[in-house]
Coordinates of C-alpha atoms and ligand atoms in Angstrom, one line a residue:
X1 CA 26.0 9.4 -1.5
X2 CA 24.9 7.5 -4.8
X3 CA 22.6 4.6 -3.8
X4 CA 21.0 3.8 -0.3
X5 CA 19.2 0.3 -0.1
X6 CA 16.7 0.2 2.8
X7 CA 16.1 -3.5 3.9
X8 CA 13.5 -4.0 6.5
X9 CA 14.2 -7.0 8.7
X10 CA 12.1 -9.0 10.8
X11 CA 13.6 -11.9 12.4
X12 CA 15.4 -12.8 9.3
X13 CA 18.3 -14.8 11.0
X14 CA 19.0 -17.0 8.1
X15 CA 19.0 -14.5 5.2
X16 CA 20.9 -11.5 6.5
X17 CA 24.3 -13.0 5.2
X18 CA 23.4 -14.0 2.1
X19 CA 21.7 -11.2 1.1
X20 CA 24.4 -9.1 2.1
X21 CA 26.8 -10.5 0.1
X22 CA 25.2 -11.0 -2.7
X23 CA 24.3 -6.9 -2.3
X24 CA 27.3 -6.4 -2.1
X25 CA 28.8 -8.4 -5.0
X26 CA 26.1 -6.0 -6.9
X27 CA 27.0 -2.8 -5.1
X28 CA 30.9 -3.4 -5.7
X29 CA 30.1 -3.9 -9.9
X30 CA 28.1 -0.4 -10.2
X31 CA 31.2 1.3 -8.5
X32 CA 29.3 4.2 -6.8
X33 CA 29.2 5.3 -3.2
X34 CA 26.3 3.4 -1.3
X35 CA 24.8 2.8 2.1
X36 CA 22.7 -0.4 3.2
X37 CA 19.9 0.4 5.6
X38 CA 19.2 -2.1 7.8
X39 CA 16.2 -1.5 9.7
X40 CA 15.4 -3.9 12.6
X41 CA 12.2 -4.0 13.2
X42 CA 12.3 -5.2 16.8
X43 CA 13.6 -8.9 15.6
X44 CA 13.9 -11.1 18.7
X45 CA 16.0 -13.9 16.7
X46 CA 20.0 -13.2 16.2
X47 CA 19.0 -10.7 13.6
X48 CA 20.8 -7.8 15.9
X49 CA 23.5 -9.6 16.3
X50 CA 24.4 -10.2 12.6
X51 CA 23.7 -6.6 12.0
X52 CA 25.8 -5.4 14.5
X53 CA 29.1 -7.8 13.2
X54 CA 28.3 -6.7 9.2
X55 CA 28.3 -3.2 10.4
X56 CA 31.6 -3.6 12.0
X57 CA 33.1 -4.8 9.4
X58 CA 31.6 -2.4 6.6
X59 CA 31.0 1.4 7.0
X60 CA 28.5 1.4 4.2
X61 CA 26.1 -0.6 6.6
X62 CA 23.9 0.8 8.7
X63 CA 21.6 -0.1 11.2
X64 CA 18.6 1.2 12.9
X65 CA 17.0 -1.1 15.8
X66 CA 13.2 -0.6 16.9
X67 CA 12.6 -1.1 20.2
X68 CA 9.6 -3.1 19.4
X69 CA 8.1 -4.6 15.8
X70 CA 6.6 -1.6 14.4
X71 CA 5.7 -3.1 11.4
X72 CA 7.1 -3.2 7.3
X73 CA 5.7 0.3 6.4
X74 CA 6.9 1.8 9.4
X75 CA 9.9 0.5 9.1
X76 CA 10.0 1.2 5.4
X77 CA 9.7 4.5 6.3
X78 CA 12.2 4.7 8.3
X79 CA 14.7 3.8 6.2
X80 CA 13.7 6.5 4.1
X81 CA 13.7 9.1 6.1
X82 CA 17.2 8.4 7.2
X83 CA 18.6 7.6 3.9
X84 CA 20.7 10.2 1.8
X85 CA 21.2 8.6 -1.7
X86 CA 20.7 9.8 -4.7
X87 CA 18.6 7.1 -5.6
X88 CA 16.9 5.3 -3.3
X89 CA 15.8 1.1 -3.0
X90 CA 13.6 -0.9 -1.6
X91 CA 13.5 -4.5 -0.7
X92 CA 12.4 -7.4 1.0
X93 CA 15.0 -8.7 2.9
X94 CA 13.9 -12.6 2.6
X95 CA 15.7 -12.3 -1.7
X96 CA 12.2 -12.7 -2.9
X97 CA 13.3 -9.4 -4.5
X98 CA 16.6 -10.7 -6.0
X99 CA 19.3 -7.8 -5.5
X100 CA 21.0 -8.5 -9.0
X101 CA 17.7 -6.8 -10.9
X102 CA 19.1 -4.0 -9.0
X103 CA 21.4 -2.5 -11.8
X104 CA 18.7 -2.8 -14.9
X105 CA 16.4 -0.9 -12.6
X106 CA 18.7 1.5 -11.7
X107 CA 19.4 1.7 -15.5
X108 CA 15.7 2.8 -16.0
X109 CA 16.0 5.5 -13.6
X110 CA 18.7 7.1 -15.4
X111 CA 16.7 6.9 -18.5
X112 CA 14.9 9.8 -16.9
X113 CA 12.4 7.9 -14.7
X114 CA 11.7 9.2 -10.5
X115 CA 9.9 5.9 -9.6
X116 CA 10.7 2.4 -11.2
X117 CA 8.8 -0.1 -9.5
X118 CA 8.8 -3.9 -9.6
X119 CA 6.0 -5.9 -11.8
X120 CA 5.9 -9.6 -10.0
X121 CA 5.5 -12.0 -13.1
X122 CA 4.9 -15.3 -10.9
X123 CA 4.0 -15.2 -7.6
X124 CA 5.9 -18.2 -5.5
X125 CA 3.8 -18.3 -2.6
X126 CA 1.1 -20.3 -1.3
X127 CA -2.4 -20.6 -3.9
X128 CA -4.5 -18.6 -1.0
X129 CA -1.6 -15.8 -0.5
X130 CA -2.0 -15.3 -4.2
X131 CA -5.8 -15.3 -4.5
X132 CA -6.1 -13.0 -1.9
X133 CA -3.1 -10.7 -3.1
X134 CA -4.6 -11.0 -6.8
X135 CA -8.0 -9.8 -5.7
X136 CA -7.0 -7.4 -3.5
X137 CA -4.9 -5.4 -6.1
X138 CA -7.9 -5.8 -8.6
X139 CA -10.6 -4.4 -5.9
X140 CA -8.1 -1.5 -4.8
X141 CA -7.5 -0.7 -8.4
X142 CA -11.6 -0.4 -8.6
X143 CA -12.0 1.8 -5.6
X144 CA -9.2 3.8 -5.1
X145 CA -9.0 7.6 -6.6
X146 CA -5.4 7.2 -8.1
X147 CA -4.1 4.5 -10.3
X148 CA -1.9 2.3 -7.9
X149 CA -0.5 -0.2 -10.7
X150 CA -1.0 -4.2 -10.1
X151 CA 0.9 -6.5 -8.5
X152 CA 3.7 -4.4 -7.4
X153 CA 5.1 -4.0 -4.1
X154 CA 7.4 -2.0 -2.7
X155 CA 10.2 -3.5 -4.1
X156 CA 10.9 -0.2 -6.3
X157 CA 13.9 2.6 -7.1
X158 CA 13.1 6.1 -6.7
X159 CA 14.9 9.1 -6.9
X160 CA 15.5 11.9 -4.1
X161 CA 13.1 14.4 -4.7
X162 CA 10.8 11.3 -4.6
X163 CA 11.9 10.1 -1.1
X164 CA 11.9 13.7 0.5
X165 CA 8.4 14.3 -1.1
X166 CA 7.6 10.8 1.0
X167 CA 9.1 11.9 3.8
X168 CA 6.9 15.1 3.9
X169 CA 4.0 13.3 4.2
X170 CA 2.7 13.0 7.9
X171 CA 0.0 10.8 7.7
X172 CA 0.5 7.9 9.8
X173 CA -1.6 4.6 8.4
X174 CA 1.1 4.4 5.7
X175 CA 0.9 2.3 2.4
X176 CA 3.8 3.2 0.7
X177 CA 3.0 1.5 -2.6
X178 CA -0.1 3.9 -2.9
X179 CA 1.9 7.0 -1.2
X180 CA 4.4 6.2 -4.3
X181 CA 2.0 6.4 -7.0
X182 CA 0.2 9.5 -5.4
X183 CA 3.7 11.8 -5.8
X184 CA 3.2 11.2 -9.3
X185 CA 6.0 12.4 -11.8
X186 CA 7.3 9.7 -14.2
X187 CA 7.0 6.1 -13.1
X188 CA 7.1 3.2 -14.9
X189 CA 7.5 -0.8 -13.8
X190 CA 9.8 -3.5 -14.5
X191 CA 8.6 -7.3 -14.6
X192 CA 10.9 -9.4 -12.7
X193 CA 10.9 -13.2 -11.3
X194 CA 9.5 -12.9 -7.8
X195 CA 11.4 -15.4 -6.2
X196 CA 10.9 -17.9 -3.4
X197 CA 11.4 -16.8 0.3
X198 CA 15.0 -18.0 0.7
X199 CA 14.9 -18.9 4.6
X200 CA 12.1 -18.8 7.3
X201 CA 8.9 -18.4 7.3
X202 CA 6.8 -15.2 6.2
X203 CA 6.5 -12.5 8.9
X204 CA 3.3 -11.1 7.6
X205 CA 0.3 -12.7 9.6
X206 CA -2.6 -12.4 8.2
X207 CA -3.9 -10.2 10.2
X208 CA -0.5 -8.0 9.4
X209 CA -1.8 -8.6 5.8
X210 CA -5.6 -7.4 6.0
X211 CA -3.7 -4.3 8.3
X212 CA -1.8 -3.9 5.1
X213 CA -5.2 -4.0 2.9
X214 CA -7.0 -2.0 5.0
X215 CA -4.8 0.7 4.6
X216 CA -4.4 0.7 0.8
X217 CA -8.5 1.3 0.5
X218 CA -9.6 3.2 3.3
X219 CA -6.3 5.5 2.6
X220 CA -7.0 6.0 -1.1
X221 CA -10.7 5.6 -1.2
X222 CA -14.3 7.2 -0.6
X223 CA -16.0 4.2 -1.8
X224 CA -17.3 2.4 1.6
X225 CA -18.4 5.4 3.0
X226 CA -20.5 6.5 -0.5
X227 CA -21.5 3.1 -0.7
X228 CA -23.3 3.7 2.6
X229 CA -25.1 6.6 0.7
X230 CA -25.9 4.7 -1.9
X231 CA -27.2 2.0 0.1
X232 CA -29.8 4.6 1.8
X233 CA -31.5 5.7 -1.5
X234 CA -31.7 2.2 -2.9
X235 CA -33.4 1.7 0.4
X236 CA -35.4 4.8 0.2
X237 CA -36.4 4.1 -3.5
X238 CA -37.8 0.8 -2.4
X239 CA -39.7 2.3 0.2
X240 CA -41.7 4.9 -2.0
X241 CA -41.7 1.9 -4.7
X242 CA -43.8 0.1 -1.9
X243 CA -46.1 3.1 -1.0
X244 CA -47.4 3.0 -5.1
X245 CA -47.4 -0.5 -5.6
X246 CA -49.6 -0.6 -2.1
X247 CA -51.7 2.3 -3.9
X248 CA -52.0 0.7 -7.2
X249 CA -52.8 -2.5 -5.7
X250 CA -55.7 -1.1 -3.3
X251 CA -57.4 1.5 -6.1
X252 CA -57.0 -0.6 -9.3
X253 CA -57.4 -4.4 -8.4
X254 CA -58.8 -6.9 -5.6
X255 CA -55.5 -8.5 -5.2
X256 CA -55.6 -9.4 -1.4
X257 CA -53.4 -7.8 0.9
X258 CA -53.8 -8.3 4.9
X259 CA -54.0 -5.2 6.8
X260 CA -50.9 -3.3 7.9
X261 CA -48.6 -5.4 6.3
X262 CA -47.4 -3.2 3.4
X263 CA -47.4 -0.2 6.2
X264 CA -44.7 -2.4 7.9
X265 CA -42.8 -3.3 5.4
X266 CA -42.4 0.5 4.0
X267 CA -41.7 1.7 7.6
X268 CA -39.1 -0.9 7.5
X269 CA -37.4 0.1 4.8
X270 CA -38.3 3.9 5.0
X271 CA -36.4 4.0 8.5
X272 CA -33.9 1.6 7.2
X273 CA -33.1 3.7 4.3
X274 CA -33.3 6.9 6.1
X275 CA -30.2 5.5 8.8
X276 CA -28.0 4.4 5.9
X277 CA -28.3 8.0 4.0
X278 CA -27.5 10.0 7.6
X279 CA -25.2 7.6 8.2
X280 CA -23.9 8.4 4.6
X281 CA -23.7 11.9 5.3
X282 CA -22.0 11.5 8.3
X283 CA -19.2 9.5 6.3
X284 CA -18.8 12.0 3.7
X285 CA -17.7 14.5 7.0
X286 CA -15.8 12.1 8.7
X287 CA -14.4 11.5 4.6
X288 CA -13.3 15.4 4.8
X289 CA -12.3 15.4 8.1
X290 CA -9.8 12.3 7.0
X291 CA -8.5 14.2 4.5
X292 CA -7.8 16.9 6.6
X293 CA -6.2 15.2 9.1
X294 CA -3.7 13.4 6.3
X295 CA -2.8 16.2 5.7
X296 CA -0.9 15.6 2.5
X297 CA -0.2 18.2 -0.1
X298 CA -3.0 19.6 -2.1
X299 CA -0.6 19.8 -5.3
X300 CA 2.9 18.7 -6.5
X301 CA 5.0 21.3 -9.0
X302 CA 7.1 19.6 -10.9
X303 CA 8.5 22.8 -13.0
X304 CA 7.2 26.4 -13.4
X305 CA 8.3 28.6 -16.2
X306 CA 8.7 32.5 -16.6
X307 CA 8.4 32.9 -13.0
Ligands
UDP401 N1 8.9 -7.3 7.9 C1 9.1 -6.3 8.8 N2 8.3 -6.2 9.9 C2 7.1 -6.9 10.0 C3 6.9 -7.9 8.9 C4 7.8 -8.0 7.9 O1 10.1 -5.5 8.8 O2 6.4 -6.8 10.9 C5 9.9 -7.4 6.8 C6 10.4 -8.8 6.6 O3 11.6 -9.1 7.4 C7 10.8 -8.8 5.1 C8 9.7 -7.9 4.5 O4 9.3 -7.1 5.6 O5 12.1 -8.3 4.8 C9 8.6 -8.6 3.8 O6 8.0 -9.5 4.7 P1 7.7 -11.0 4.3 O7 8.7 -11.5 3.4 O8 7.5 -11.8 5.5 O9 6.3 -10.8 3.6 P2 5.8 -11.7 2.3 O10 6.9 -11.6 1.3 O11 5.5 -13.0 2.9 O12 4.5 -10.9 1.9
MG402 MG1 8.7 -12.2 1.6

């Protein structure tokens, strides 16, 4: 097998014929052996249905049906882990990610590339999808402890020992996009003209969305958890700040100050300070214990000589 396309499908009634034929039309000019992953991610529309004729009628089409809506990502990674190409795509299955890019990008690849992923150039959604898609990339980009590139989804082509390396990795709170990057070998992106959603509506809720979010910093991140740490000494430094200007202000001037008052205050922010920092250190374990539990490869060899 040459190419395998993983669409993930979520009530996607009105798109499913188009964009198979326009895949197709594509698939049919490269000439090479190629399978279509369709995974169904528990539609409850005619979505099945369509599946089921189109993979009646072509051999290159397969189908795998949740029994419920896991999700993109899961799904996503389903479709990898049962694909066998060579090289291996991903795309939305709404043609925002038009399948005639699909040749240039395999192009790249061959040019000795393992990940070529898609750079968005316009965004066609609504204005607050975009601010909050913007700002997210930007604040992920701040926190997170590999370089994930902007604005790219997971609209991407990847090559095999890629996709196996994915499939290796257990943990379960997946963001792909960020998995990709951390498998490392040579990637580079690709602008293209995100286009409009051709049919329907979009199946990510936002709460599907902040899921999606969530999972790109707290699975590539320390930063909340040291900010807690952080938080406790500025707290702490105020505290012992307070105990010398208190001093200061008793021994060296006549400056009034009523009774007890700086004694709260410090307590205040002595305790406060103190709950942050234990708190703090109680993230940094939980932080290892994460990482633990991820249990993703300490190290990936890409060649060894003389051995
Ligand atoms: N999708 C999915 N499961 C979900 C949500 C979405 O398989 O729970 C699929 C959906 O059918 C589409 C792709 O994921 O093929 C991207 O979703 P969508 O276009 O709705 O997201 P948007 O482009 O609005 O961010
Ligand atoms: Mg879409």
């Amino acid at each position: 097998m040459q190419y395998s396309l993983i669409l993930p499908i979520f009530n996607e009634q009105e798109n499913i014929e188009t964009l198979y034929s326009r895949i197709d039309k594509v698939m049919k000019q490269i000439d090479r052996s190629y399978e279509i992953i369709f995974i169904n991610d528990g539609s409850t529309d005619k979505s099945q249905v369509i599946l089921t004729a189109l993979a009646k009628k072509n051999k290159a089409v397969k189908v795998i049906n949740f029994s419920r809506n896991f999700g993109h990502q899961i799904a996503v990674t389903a479709g990898l882990n049962h694909s066998s190409g060579e090289v291996v795509a991903i795309l939305d299955a709404d043609l925002q990610d038009p399948p005639e890019v699909l040749p240039s990008f395999f192009k790249k690849l061959s040019e000795g590339y393992d990940v070529v992923y898609a750079i968005r150039r316009h965004r066609k959604e609504s204005i607050p999808k975009r601010i909050m898609y913007y700002l997210f990339y930007r604040l992920l980009r701040l926190v997170a402890n590999i370089s994930i590139p902007l604005d790219s989804g997971d609209f991407c082509v990847m090559s095999r020992r890629v996709v196996l390396l994915l499939k290796n990795l257990p943990e379960r709170n997946r963001f792909i996009r960020g998995l990709r990057s951390w498998v490392g070998f040579r990637q580079t992106g690709l602008t293209y003209e995100r286009q409009s959603r051709m049919a329907g509506k979009s199946k990510y809720t936002l709460a599907k969305m902040f899921k999606l979010a969530f999972d790109g910093i707290f699975s590539f991140s320390y930063i909340p958890l040291q900010l807690l740490t952080w938080g406790g000494f500025i707290f702490l430094a105020l505290a012992f700040f307070g105990i010398i200007l208190t001093l200061y202000a008793k021994l060296f001037t006549d400056i009034f100050i009523p009774r007890g008052f700086p004694t709260t205050i410090i307590v205040i922010l002595f305790i406060g300070g103190m709950n942050m920092f234990s708190l703090g250190i109680i993230g940094e374990y939980i932080g290892r214990i994460y990482d633990e539990i991820k249990q993703r490869q300490l190290y990936i060899v890409e060649s060894k000589l003389n051995f």
